[in-house]
């Protein structure tokens, strides 16, 4: 009789002895699975924003080329700035207002426009868009690990066009 008791184990007693095992396994696996899915969602959205501001910078630089030159250089540059800001805003109008505000500079416009001269005879316009990332998604701070998921401080896109 004593040999019968020693031979019986949790595995041989059937499903009754294993009732809590799946709950314990789930408790270990779920946080890791959740962090993986959350990371995929966050990084996918950050990638979409990066691609969007890159596209917007390219479109804005192309729009700067389409502005008809005038005699007054200051008026010409002002017209280019106006056109660049309008095109950048139009191509990023799908963003919610609070995220669009992350792109606006001190002057309240989307993007920065700089005029440069290359090789003393070629004028170019440089369009720069910067998206401030902090606070876009909640992050979890773990000891010895840091922020999960780790995100960049800003996303930047530039395009240059000869005018």
Tab-separated table of C-alpha atoms in Angstrom:
chain	number	residue	atom	x	y	z
A	1	UNK	CA	0.000	0.000	0.000
A	2	UNK	CA	2.824	2.341	0.776
A	3	UNK	CA	4.347	1.674	-2.672
A	4	UNK	CA	1.104	2.814	-4.305
A	5	UNK	CA	1.296	6.218	-2.640
A	6	UNK	CA	4.915	6.769	-3.603
A	7	UNK	CA	4.250	5.842	-7.234
A	8	UNK	CA	1.508	8.420	-7.632
A	9	UNK	CA	2.624	11.879	-8.741
A	10	UNK	CA	0.904	15.047	-9.879
A	11	UNK	CA	1.208	13.984	-13.515
A	12	UNK	CA	-0.393	10.630	-12.907
A	13	UNK	CA	-3.309	12.094	-10.940
A	14	UNK	CA	-4.802	13.693	-14.053
A	15	UNK	CA	-6.173	17.153	-14.768
A	16	UNK	CA	-7.192	17.885	-11.160
A	17	UNK	CA	-3.576	18.306	-10.029
A	18	UNK	CA	-2.693	20.598	-12.986
A	19	UNK	CA	-5.559	23.087	-12.687
A	20	UNK	CA	-3.444	26.114	-11.713
A	21	UNK	CA	-0.470	25.419	-13.937
A	22	UNK	CA	-1.857	27.163	-17.005
A	23	UNK	CA	-2.722	30.274	-14.958
A	24	UNK	CA	0.822	30.445	-13.605
A	25	UNK	CA	2.303	29.975	-17.077
A	26	UNK	CA	0.017	32.697	-18.462
A	27	UNK	CA	1.097	35.058	-15.669
A	28	UNK	CA	4.721	34.603	-16.756
A	29	UNK	CA	4.152	34.832	-20.513
A	30	UNK	CA	1.534	37.609	-20.743
A	31	UNK	CA	3.749	40.588	-19.731
A	32	UNK	CA	6.374	39.620	-22.292
A	33	UNK	CA	3.787	39.081	-24.999
A	34	UNK	CA	2.073	42.382	-24.138
A	35	UNK	CA	5.364	44.319	-24.317
A	36	UNK	CA	6.161	42.765	-27.692
A	37	UNK	CA	2.762	43.670	-29.166
A	38	UNK	CA	2.883	47.174	-27.662
A	39	UNK	CA	6.402	47.687	-29.045
A	40	UNK	CA	5.305	46.634	-32.523
A	41	UNK	CA	2.386	49.096	-32.423
A	42	UNK	CA	4.512	51.977	-31.110
A	43	UNK	CA	7.390	51.455	-33.536
A	44	UNK	CA	4.976	51.044	-36.441
A	45	UNK	CA	3.383	54.403	-35.680
A	46	UNK	CA	6.777	56.087	-35.241
A	47	UNK	CA	7.829	54.643	-38.609
A	48	UNK	CA	4.666	55.979	-40.259
A	49	UNK	CA	5.324	59.444	-38.827
A	50	UNK	CA	8.958	59.359	-40.026
A	51	UNK	CA	7.891	58.384	-43.532
A	52	UNK	CA	5.166	61.052	-43.518
A	53	UNK	CA	7.462	63.896	-42.545
A	54	UNK	CA	10.042	62.728	-45.102
A	55	UNK	CA	7.365	62.769	-47.803
A	56	UNK	CA	6.132	66.151	-46.626
A	57	UNK	CA	9.642	67.628	-46.739
A	58	UNK	CA	10.107	66.334	-50.281
A	59	UNK	CA	6.764	67.708	-51.429
A	60	UNK	CA	7.491	71.063	-49.794
A	61	UNK	CA	10.868	71.359	-51.492
A	62	UNK	CA	9.284	70.544	-54.838
A	63	UNK	CA	6.655	73.208	-54.209
A	64	UNK	CA	9.410	75.750	-53.537
A	65	UNK	CA	10.783	75.146	-57.033
A	66	UNK	CA	7.380	75.885	-58.559
A	67	UNK	CA	7.244	79.449	-57.163
A	68	UNK	CA	7.759	82.001	-59.919
A	69	UNK	CA	10.793	84.225	-59.302
A	70	UNK	CA	10.332	87.973	-58.856
A	71	UNK	CA	12.786	90.864	-58.904
A	72	UNK	CA	12.644	91.513	-55.164
A	73	UNK	CA	14.636	88.721	-53.466
A	74	UNK	CA	12.970	89.231	-50.057
A	75	UNK	CA	9.489	88.936	-51.582
A	76	UNK	CA	10.564	85.842	-53.514
A	77	UNK	CA	11.851	84.147	-50.362
A	78	UNK	CA	8.680	85.109	-48.483
A	79	UNK	CA	6.540	83.557	-51.220
A	80	UNK	CA	8.627	80.384	-51.071
A	81	UNK	CA	8.275	80.207	-47.276
A	82	UNK	CA	4.506	80.646	-47.524
A	83	UNK	CA	4.213	77.946	-50.173
A	84	UNK	CA	6.469	75.509	-48.295
A	85	UNK	CA	4.532	75.895	-45.042
A	86	UNK	CA	1.201	75.477	-46.840
A	87	UNK	CA	2.282	72.300	-48.640
A	88	UNK	CA	3.814	70.822	-45.481
A	89	UNK	CA	0.628	71.505	-43.524
A	90	UNK	CA	-1.528	70.083	-46.297
A	91	UNK	CA	0.458	66.859	-46.589
A	92	UNK	CA	0.401	66.315	-42.814
A	93	UNK	CA	-3.235	67.246	-42.211
A	94	UNK	CA	-4.055	63.612	-41.362
A	95	UNK	CA	-2.244	63.995	-38.032
A	96	UNK	CA	-4.342	64.870	-34.979
A	97	UNK	CA	-4.016	68.498	-33.833
A	98	UNK	CA	-1.963	67.647	-30.735
A	99	UNK	CA	0.561	65.729	-32.863
A	100	UNK	CA	0.640	68.388	-35.564
A	101	UNK	CA	1.596	70.852	-32.831
A	102	UNK	CA	4.732	68.745	-32.230
A	103	UNK	CA	5.916	69.777	-35.711
A	104	UNK	CA	5.396	73.500	-35.340
A	105	UNK	CA	8.360	75.704	-34.620
A	106	UNK	CA	8.632	78.856	-32.528
A	107	UNK	CA	7.022	80.890	-35.316
A	108	UNK	CA	3.966	78.584	-35.390
A	109	UNK	CA	4.721	77.208	-38.856
A	110	UNK	CA	5.258	73.597	-39.812
A	111	UNK	CA	8.865	73.157	-40.837
A	112	UNK	CA	11.883	75.379	-41.250
A	113	UNK	CA	12.963	76.918	-44.527
A	114	UNK	CA	16.581	77.949	-45.129
A	115	UNK	CA	18.082	79.491	-48.250
A	116	UNK	CA	21.679	78.613	-49.099
A	117	UNK	CA	24.137	79.222	-51.874
A	118	UNK	CA	26.268	76.360	-53.165
A	119	UNK	CA	29.316	76.860	-55.373
A	120	UNK	CA	28.693	80.646	-55.490
A	121	UNK	CA	26.138	80.351	-58.279
A	122	UNK	CA	23.508	77.803	-57.228
A	123	UNK	CA	20.782	78.766	-54.778
A	124	UNK	CA	18.983	76.023	-52.900
A	125	UNK	CA	16.169	75.851	-50.416
A	126	UNK	CA	16.467	73.444	-47.486
A	127	UNK	CA	13.228	72.269	-45.877
A	128	UNK	CA	13.552	70.712	-42.428
A	129	UNK	CA	10.754	69.085	-40.447
A	130	UNK	CA	11.242	67.980	-36.844
A	131	UNK	CA	8.739	65.944	-34.840
A	132	UNK	CA	9.149	65.970	-31.051
A	133	UNK	CA	8.490	62.415	-29.824
A	134	UNK	CA	8.571	62.570	-25.961
A	135	UNK	CA	5.138	62.025	-24.480
A	136	UNK	CA	3.651	60.603	-27.677
A	137	UNK	CA	3.292	57.149	-26.121
A	138	UNK	CA	3.389	56.056	-22.503
A	139	UNK	CA	6.591	54.293	-21.557
A	140	UNK	CA	7.329	51.939	-18.719
A	141	UNK	CA	10.507	52.569	-16.748
A	142	UNK	CA	12.106	49.384	-15.479
A	143	UNK	CA	15.077	49.266	-13.118
A	144	UNK	CA	18.310	48.220	-14.829
A	145	UNK	CA	16.561	48.331	-18.208
A	146	UNK	CA	15.299	51.900	-18.668
A	147	UNK	CA	12.312	53.013	-20.711
A	148	UNK	CA	10.286	50.393	-22.523
A	149	UNK	CA	9.939	50.926	-25.460
A	150	UNK	CA	12.957	53.178	-25.992
A	151	UNK	CA	12.001	56.034	-28.323
A	152	UNK	CA	14.056	58.780	-29.973
A	153	UNK	CA	13.724	62.369	-28.756
A	154	UNK	CA	12.864	63.661	-32.211
A	155	UNK	CA	12.321	62.584	-35.785
A	156	UNK	CA	13.816	64.739	-38.509
A	157	UNK	CA	13.446	64.946	-42.273
A	158	UNK	CA	15.215	67.245	-44.736
A	159	UNK	CA	14.873	67.928	-48.417
A	160	UNK	CA	16.914	70.230	-50.607
A	161	UNK	CA	15.865	71.692	-53.949
A	162	UNK	CA	17.698	74.015	-56.313
A	163	UNK	CA	15.811	77.221	-57.007
